[in-house]
Tab-separated table of N, CA and C in Angstrom:
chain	number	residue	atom	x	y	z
Y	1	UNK	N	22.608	-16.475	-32.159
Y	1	UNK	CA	23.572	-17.354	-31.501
Y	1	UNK	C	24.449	-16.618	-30.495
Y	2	UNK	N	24.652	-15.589	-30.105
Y	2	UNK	CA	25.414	-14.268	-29.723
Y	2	UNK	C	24.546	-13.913	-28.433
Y	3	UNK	N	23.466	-14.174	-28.445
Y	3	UNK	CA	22.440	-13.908	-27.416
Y	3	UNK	C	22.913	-14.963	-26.050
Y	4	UNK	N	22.891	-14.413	-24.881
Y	4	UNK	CA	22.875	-14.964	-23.378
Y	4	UNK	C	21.181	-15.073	-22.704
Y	5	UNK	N	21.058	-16.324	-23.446
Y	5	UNK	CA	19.692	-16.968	-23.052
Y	5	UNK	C	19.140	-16.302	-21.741
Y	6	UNK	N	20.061	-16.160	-20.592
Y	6	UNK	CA	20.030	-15.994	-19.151
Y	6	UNK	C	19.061	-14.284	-18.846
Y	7	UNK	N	19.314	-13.519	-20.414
Y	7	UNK	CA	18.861	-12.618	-20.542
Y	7	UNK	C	17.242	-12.242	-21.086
Y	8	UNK	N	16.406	-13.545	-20.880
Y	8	UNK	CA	15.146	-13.502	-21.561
Y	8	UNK	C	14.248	-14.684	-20.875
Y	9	UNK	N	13.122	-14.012	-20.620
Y	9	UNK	CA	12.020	-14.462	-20.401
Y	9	UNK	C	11.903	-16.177	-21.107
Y	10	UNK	N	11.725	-16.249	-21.734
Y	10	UNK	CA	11.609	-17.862	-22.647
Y	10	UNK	C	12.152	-17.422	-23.948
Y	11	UNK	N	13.061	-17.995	-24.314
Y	11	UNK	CA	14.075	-18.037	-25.082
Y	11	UNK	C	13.457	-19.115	-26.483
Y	12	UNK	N	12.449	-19.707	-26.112
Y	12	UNK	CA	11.846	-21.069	-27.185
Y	12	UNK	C	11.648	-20.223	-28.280
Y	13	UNK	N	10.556	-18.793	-28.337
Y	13	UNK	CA	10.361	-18.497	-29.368
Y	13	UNK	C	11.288	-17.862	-30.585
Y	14	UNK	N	12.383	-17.511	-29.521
Y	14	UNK	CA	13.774	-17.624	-30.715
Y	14	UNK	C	14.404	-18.505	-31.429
Y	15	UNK	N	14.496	-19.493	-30.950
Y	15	UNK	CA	14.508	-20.820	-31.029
Y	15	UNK	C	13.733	-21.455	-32.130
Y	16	UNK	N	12.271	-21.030	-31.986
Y	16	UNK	CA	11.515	-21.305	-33.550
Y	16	UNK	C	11.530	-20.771	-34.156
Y	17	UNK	N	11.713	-19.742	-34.097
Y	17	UNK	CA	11.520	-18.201	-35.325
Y	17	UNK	C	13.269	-19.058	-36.002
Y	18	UNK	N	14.126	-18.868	-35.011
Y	18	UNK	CA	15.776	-19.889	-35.939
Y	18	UNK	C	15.188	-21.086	-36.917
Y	19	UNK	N	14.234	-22.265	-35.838
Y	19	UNK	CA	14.562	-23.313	-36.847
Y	19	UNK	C	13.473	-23.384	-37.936
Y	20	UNK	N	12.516	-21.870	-37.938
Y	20	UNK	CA	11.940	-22.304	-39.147
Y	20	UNK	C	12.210	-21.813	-40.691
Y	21	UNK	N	13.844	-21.118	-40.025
Y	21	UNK	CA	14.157	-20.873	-41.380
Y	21	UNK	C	14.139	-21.728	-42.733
Y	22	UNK	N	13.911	-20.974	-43.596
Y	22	UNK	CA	14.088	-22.265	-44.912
Y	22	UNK	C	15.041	-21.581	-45.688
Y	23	UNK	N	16.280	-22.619	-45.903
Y	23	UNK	CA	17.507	-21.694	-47.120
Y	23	UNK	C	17.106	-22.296	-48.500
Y	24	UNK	N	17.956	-22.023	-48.977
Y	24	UNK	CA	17.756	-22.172	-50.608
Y	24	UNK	C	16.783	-21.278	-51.181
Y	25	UNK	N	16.073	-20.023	-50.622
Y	25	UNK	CA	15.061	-19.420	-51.710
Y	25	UNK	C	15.721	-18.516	-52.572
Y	26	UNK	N	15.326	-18.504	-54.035
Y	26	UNK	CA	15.445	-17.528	-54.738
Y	26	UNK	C	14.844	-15.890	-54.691
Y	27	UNK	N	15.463	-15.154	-55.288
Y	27	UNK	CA	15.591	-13.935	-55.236
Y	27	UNK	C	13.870	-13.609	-55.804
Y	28	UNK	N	13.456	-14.370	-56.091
Y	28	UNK	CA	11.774	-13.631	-56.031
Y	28	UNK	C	11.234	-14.291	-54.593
Y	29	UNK	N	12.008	-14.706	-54.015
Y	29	UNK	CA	11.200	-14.894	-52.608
Y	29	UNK	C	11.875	-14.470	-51.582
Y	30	UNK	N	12.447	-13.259	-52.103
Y	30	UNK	CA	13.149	-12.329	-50.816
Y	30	UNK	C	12.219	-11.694	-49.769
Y	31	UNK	N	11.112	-11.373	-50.207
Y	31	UNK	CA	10.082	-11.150	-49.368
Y	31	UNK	C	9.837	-11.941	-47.638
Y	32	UNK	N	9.845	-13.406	-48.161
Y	32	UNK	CA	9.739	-14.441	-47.495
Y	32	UNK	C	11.232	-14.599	-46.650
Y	33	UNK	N	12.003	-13.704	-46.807
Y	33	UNK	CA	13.445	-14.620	-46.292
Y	33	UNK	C	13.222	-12.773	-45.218
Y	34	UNK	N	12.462	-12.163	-46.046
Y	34	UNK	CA	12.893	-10.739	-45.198
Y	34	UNK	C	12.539	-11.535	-43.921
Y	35	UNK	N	10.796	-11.967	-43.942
Y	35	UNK	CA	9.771	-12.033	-43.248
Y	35	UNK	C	10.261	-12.789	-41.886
Y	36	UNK	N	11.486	-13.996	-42.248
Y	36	UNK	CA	11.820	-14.981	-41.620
Y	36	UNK	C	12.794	-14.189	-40.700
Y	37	UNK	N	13.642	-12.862	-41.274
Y	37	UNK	CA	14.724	-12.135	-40.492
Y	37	UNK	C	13.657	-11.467	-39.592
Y	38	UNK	N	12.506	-10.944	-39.766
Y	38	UNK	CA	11.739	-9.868	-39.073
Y	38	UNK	C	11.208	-10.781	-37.717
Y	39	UNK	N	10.577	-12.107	-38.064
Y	39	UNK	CA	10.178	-13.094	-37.193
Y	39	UNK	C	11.464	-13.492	-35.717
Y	40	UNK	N	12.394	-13.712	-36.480
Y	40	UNK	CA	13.602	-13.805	-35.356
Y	40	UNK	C	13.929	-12.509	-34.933
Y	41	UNK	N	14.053	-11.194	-35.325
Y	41	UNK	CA	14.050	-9.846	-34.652
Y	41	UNK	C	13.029	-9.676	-33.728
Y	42	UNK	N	11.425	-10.172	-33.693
Y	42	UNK	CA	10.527	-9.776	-33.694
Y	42	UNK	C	10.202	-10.683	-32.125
Y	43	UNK	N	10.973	-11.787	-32.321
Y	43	UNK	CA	11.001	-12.602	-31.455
Y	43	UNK	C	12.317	-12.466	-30.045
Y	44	UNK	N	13.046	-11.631	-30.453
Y	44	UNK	CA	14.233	-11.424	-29.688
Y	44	UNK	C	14.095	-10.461	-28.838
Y	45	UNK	N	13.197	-9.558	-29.524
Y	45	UNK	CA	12.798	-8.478	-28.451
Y	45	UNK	C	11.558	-8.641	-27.666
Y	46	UNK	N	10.482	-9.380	-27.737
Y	46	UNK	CA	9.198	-9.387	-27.270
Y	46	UNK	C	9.895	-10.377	-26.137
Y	47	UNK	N	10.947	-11.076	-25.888
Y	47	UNK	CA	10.818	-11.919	-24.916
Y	47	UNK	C	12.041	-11.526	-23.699
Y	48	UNK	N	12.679	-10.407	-23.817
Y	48	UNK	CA	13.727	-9.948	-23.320
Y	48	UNK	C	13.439	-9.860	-21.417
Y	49	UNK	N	13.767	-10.549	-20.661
Y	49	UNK	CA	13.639	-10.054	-19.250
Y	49	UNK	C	13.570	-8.355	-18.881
Y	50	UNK	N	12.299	-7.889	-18.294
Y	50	UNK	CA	12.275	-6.789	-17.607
Y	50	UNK	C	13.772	-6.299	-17.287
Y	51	UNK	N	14.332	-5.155	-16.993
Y	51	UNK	CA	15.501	-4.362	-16.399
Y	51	UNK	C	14.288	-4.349	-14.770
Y	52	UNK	N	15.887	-5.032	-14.257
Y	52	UNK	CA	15.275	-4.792	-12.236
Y	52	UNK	C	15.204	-3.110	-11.587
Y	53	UNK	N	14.372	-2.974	-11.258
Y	53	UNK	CA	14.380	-1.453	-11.208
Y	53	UNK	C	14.729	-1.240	-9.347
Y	54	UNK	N	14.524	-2.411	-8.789
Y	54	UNK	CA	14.665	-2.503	-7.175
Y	54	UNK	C	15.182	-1.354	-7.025
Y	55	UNK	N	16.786	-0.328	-7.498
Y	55	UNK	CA	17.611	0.316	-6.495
Y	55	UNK	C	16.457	1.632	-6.946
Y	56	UNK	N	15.858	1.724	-8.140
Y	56	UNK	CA	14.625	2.762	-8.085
Y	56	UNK	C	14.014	3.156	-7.720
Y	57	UNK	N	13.213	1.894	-6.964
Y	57	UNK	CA	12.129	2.130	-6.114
Y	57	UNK	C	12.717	2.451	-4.977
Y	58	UNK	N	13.795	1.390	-4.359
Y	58	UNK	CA	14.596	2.060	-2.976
Y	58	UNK	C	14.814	3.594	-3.062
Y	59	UNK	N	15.239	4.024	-3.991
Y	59	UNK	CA	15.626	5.588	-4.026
Y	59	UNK	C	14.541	6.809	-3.828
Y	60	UNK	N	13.393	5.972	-4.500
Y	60	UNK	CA	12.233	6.957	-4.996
Y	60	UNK	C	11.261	6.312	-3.440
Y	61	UNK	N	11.596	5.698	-2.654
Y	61	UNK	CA	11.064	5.715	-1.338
Y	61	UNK	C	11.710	6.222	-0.633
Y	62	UNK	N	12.953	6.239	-0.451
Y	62	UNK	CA	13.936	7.300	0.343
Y	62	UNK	C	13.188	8.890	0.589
Y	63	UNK	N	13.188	8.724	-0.971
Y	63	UNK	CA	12.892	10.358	-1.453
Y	63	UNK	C	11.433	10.439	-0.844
Y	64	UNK	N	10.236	9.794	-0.630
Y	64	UNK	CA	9.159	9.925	-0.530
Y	64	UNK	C	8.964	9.824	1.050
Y	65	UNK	N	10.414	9.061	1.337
Y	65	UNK	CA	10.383	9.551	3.461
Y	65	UNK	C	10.724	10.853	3.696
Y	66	UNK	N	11.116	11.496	2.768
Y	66	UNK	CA	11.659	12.709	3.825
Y	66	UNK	C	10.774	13.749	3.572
Y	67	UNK	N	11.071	15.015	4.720
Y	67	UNK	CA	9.904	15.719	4.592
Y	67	UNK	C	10.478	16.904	3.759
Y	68	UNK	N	9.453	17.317	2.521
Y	68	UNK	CA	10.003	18.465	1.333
Y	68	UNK	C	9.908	19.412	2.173
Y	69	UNK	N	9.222	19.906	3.084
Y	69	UNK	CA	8.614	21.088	3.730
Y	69	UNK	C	10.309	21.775	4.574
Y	70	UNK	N	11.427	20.301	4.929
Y	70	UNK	CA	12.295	20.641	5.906
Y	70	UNK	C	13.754	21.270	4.766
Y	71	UNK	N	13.345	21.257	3.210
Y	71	UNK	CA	14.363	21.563	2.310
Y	71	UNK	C	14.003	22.663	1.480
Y	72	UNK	N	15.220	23.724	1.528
Y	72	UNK	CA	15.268	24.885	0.786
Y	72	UNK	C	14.740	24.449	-0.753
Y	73	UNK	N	15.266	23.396	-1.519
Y	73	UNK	CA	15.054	22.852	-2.365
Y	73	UNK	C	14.519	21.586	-2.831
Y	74	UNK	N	13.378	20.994	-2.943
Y	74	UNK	CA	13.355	19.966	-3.375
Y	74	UNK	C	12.830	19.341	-4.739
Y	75	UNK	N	12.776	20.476	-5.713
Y	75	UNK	CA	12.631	20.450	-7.020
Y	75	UNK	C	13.641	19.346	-7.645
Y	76	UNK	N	14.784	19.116	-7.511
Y	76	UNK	CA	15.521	18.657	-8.016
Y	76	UNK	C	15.121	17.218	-8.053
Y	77	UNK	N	15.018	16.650	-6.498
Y	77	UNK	CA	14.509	15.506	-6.419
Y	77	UNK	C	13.444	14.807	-7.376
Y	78	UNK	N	12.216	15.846	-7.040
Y	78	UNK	CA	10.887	15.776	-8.152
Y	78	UNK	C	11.481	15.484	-9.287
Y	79	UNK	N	11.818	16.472	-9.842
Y	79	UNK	CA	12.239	16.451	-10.850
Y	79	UNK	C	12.774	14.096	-11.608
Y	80	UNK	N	14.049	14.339	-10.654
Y	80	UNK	CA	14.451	13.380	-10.910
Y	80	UNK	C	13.294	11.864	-10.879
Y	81	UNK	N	12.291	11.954	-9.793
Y	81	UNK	CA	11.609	10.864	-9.995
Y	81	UNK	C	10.834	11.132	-11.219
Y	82	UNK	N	10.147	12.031	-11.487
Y	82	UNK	CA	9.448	12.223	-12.354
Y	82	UNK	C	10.146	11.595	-13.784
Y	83	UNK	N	11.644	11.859	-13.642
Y	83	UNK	CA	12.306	10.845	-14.999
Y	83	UNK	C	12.352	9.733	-15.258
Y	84	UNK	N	11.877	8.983	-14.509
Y	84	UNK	CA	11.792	7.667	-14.218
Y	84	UNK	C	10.698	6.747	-15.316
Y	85	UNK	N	11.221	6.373	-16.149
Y	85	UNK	CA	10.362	5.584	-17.267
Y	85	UNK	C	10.280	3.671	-16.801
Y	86	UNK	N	9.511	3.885	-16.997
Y	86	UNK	CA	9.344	2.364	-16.564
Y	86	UNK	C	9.317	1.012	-17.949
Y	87	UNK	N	9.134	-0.228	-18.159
Y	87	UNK	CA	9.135	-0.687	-18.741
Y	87	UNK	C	10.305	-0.909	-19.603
Y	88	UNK	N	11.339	-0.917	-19.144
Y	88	UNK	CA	12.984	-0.999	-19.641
Y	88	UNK	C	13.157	-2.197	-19.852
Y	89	UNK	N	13.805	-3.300	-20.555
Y	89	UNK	CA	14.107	-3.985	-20.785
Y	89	UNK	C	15.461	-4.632	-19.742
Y	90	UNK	N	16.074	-5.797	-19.595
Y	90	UNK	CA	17.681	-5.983	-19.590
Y	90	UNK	C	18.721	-5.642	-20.036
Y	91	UNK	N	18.566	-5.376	-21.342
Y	91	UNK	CA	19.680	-4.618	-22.465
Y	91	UNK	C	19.549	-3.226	-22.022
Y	92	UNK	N	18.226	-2.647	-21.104
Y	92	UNK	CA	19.092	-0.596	-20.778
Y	92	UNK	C	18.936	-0.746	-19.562
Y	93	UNK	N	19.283	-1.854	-18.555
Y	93	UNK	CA	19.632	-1.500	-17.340
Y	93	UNK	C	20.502	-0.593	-16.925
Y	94	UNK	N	21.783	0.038	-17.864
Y	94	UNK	CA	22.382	0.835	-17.541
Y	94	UNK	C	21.557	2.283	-17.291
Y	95	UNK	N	20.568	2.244	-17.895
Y	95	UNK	CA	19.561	3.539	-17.885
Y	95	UNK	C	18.795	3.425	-16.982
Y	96	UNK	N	17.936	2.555	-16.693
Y	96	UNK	CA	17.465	2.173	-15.211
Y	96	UNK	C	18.810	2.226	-13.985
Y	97	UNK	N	20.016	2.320	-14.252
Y	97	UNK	CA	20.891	2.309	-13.386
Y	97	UNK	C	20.882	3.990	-13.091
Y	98	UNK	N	20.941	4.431	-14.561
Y	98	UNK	CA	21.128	5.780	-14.072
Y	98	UNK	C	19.875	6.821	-13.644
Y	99	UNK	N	18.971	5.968	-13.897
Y	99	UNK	CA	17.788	6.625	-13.231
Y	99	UNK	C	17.463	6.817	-11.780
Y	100	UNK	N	18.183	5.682	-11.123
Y	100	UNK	CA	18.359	5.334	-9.680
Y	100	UNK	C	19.759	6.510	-9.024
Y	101	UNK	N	21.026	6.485	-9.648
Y	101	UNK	CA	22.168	7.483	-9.175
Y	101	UNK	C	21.333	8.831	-9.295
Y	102	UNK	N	20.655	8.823	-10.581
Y	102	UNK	CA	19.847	10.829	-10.624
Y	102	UNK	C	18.958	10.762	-9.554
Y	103	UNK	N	18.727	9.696	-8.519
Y	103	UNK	CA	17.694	10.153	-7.332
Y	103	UNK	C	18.490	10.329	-6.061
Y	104	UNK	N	19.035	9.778	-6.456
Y	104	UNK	CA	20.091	9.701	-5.066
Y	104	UNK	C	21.206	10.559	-5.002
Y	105	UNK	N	21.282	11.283	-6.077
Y	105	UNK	CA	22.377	12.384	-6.005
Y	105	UNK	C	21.201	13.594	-5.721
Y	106	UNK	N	20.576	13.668	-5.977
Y	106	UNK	CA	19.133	14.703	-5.785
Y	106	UNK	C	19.365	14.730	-4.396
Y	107	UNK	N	19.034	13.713	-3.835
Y	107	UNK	CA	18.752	13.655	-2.335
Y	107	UNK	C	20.089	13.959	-1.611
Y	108	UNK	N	21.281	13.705	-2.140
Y	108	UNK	CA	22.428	13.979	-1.703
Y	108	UNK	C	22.929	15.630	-1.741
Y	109	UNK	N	22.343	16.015	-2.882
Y	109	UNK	CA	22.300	17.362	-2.848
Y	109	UNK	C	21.268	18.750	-1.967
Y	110	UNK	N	20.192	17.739	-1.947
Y	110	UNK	CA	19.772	18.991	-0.458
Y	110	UNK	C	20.158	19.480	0.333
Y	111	UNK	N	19.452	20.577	0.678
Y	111	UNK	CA	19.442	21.194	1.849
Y	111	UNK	C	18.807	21.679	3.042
Y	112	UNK	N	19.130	21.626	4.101
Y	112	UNK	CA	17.732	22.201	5.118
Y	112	UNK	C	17.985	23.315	4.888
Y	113	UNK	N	16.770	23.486	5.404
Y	113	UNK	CA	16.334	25.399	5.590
Y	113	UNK	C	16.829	25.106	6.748
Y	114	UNK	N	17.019	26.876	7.254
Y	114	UNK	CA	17.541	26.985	8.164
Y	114	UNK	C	16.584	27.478	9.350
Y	115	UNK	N	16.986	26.930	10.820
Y	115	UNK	CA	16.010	26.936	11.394
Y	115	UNK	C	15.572	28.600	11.972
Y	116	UNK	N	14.263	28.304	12.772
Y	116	UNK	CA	13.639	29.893	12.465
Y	116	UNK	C	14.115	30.251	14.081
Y	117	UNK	N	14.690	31.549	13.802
Y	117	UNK	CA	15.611	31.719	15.134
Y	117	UNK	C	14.564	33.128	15.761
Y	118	UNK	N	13.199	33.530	15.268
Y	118	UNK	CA	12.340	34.416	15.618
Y	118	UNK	C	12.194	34.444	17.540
Y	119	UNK	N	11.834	33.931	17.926
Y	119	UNK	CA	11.865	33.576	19.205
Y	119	UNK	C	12.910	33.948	20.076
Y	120	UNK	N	13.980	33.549	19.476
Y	120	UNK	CA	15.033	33.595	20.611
Y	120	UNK	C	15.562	35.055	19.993
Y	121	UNK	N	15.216	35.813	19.184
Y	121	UNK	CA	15.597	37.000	18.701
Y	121	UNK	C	14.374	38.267	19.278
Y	122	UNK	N	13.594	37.344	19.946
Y	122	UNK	CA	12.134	38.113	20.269
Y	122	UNK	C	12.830	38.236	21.942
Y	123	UNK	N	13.111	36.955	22.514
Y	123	UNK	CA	13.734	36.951	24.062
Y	123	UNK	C	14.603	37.719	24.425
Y	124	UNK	N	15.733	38.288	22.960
Y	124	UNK	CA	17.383	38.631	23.103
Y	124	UNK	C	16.631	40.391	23.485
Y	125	UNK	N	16.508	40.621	22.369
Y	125	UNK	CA	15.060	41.938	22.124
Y	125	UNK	C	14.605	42.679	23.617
Y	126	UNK	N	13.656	41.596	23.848
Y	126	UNK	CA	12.905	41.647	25.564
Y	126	UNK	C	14.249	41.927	26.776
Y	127	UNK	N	15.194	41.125	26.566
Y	127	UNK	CA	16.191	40.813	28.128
Y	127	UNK	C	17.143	42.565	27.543
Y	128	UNK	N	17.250	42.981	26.551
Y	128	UNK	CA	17.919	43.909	26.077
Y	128	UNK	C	17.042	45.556	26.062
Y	129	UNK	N	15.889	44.907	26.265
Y	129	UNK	CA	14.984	46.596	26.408
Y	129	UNK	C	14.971	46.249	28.471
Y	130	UNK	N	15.413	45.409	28.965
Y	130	UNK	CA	15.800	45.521	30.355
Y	130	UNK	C	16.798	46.385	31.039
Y	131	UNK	N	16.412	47.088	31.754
Y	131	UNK	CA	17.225	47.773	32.538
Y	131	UNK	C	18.346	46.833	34.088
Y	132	UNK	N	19.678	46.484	33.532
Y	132	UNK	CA	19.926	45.238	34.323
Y	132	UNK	C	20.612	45.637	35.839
Y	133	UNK	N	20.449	47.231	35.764
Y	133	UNK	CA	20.820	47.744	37.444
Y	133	UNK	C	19.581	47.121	38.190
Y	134	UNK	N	18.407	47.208	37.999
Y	134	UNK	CA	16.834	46.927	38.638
Y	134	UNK	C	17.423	45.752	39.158
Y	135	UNK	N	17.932	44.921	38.600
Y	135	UNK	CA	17.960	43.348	39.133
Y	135	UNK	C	18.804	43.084	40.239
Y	136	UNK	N	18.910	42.150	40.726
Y	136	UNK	CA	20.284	42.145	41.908
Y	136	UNK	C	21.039	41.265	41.020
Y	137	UNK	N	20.838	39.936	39.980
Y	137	UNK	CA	21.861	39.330	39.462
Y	137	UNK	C	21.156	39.186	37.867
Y	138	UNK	N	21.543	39.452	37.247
Y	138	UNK	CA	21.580	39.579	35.721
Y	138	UNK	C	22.011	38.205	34.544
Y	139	UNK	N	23.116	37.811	35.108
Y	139	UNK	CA	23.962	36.696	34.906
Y	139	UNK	C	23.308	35.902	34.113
Y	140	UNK	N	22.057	35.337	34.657
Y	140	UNK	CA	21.445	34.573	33.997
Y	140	UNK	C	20.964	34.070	32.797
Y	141	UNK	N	20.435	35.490	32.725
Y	141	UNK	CA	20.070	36.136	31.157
Y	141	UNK	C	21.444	35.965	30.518
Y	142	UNK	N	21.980	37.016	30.656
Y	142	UNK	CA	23.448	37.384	30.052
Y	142	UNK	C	24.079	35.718	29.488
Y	143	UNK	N	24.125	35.009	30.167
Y	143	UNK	CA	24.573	33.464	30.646
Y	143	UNK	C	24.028	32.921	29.170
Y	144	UNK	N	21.699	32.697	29.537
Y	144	UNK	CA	21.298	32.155	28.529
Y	144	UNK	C	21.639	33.114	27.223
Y	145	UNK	N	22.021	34.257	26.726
Y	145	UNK	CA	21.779	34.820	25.600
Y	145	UNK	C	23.269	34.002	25.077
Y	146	UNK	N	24.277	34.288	25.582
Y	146	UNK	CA	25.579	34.135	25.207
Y	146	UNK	C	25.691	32.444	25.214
Y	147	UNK	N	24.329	31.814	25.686
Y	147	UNK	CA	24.510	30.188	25.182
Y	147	UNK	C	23.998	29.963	23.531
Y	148	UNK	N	22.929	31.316	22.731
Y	148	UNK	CA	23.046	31.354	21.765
Y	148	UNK	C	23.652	30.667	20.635
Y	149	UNK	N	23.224	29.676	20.373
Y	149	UNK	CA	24.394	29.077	18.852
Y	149	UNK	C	23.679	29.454	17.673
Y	150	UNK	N	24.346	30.271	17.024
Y	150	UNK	CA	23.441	30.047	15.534
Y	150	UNK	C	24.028	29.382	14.559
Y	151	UNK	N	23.005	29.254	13.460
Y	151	UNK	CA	23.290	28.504	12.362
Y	151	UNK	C	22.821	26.996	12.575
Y	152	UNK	N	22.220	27.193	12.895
Y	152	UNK	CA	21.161	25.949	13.001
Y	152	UNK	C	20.115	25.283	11.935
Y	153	UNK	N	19.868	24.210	11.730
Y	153	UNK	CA	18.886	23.967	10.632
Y	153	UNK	C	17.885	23.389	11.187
Y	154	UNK	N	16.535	23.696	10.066
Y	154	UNK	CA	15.406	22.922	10.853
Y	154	UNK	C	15.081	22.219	11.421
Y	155	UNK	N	15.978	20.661	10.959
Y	155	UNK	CA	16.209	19.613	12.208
Y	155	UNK	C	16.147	19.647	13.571
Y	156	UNK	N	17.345	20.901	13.789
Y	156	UNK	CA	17.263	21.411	15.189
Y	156	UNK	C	16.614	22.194	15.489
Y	157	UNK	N	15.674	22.995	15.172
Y	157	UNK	CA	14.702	23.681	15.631
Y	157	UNK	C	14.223	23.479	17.346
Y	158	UNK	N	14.262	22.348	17.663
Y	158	UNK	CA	13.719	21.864	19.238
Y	158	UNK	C	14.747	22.763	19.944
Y	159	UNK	N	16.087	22.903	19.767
Y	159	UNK	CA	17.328	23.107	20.215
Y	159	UNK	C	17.110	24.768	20.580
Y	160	UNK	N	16.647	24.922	19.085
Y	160	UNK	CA	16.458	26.952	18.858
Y	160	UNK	C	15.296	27.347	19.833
Y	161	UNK	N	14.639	26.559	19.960
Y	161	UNK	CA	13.365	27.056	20.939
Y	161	UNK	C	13.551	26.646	22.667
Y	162	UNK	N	14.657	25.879	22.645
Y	162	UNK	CA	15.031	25.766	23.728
Y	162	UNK	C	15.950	26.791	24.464
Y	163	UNK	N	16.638	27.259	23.356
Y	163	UNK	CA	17.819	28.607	23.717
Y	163	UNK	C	16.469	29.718	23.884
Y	164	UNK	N	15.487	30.129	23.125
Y	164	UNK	CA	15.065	31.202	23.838
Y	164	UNK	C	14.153	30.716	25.033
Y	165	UNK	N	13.538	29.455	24.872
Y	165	UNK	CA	12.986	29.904	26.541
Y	165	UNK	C	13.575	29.426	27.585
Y	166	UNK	N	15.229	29.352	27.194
Y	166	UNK	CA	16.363	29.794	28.370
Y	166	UNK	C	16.253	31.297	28.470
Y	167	UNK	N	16.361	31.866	27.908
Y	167	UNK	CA	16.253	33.173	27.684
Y	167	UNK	C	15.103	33.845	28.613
Y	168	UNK	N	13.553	33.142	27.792
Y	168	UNK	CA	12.592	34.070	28.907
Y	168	UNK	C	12.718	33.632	30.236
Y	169	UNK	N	13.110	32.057	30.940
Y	169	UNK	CA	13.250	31.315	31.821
Y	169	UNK	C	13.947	32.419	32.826
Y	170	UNK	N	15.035	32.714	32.143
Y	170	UNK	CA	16.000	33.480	32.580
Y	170	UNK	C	15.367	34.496	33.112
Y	171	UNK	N	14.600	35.166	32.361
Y	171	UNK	CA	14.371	36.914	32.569
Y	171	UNK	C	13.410	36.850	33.758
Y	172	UNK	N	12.054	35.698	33.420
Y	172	UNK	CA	11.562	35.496	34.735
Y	172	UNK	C	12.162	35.133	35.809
């Protein structure tokens, strides 16, 4: 009676398993009165609405757009989908809730690698084994090296490869 109908698939078979109780049995037919409690238990749970897993799957597709290759770490993430049990009921949506926050804090917690600055450390290298009296204006170089930003992450990588072939641009 305590039950929110709103929470179950078809609610009828609770409903019969209730009205086929029979009262009045005596104590040698406790068996039969168990049988009648097990029938309404038995019936309360087999009909319970699925737990909505929607913000799950949103999370665990998030996670499956991005690229692992661009993160120092992405164990964590794994990890977290991999916890993901399916077949939850309505009554542990809170657990399906928290199965969804452990993906999304995963993903909140990455990091990029950082981008590969080889190149423009190969150009700095080259314009620096130059002798810059030979030249009539130098500037250039000097100009692109000191446009240098580091600390860049893989994202920007286009950016890092653009600073060194300012660099060789330059030297040629």
């Amino acid at each position: 009676n305590a039950l929110k109908k709103d929470d179950y698939k078809d609610f009828s078979g609770v409903e019969t398993a209730v009205k086929a109780v029979v009262r009045g049995k005596n104590i040698t037919e406790q068996s039969e009165v168990d049988k009648m409690a097990k029938a309404i238990e038995d019936a309360i749970k087999a009909q319970y609405k699925d737990a909505d897993y929607t913000k799950v799957d949103a999370a665990i597709a998030k996670a499956n757009a991005l690229k692992k290759d661009d993160y120092k770490d992405f164990s964590g993430v794994d990890t977290a989908v991999k916890a993901v049990i399916r077949g939850k009921n309505i009554t542990e949506q809170s657990e399906v809730d928290k199965m969804a926050k452990a993906i999304e804090d995963a993903i909140a917690a990455l990091q990029y690698k950082d981008a590969d600055y080889t190149k423009v450390d190969e150009a700095i290298a080259k314009a620096d084994a130059l002798n810059k009296d030979e030249y009539k204006d130098f500037s250039g170089v000097e100009a692109a090296i000191n446009a240098v930003v580091r600390g860049k992450n893989i994202t920007e990588q286009s950016e890092v490869d653009a600073m060194a072939k300012a660099i060789e641009d330059a030297i040629a």
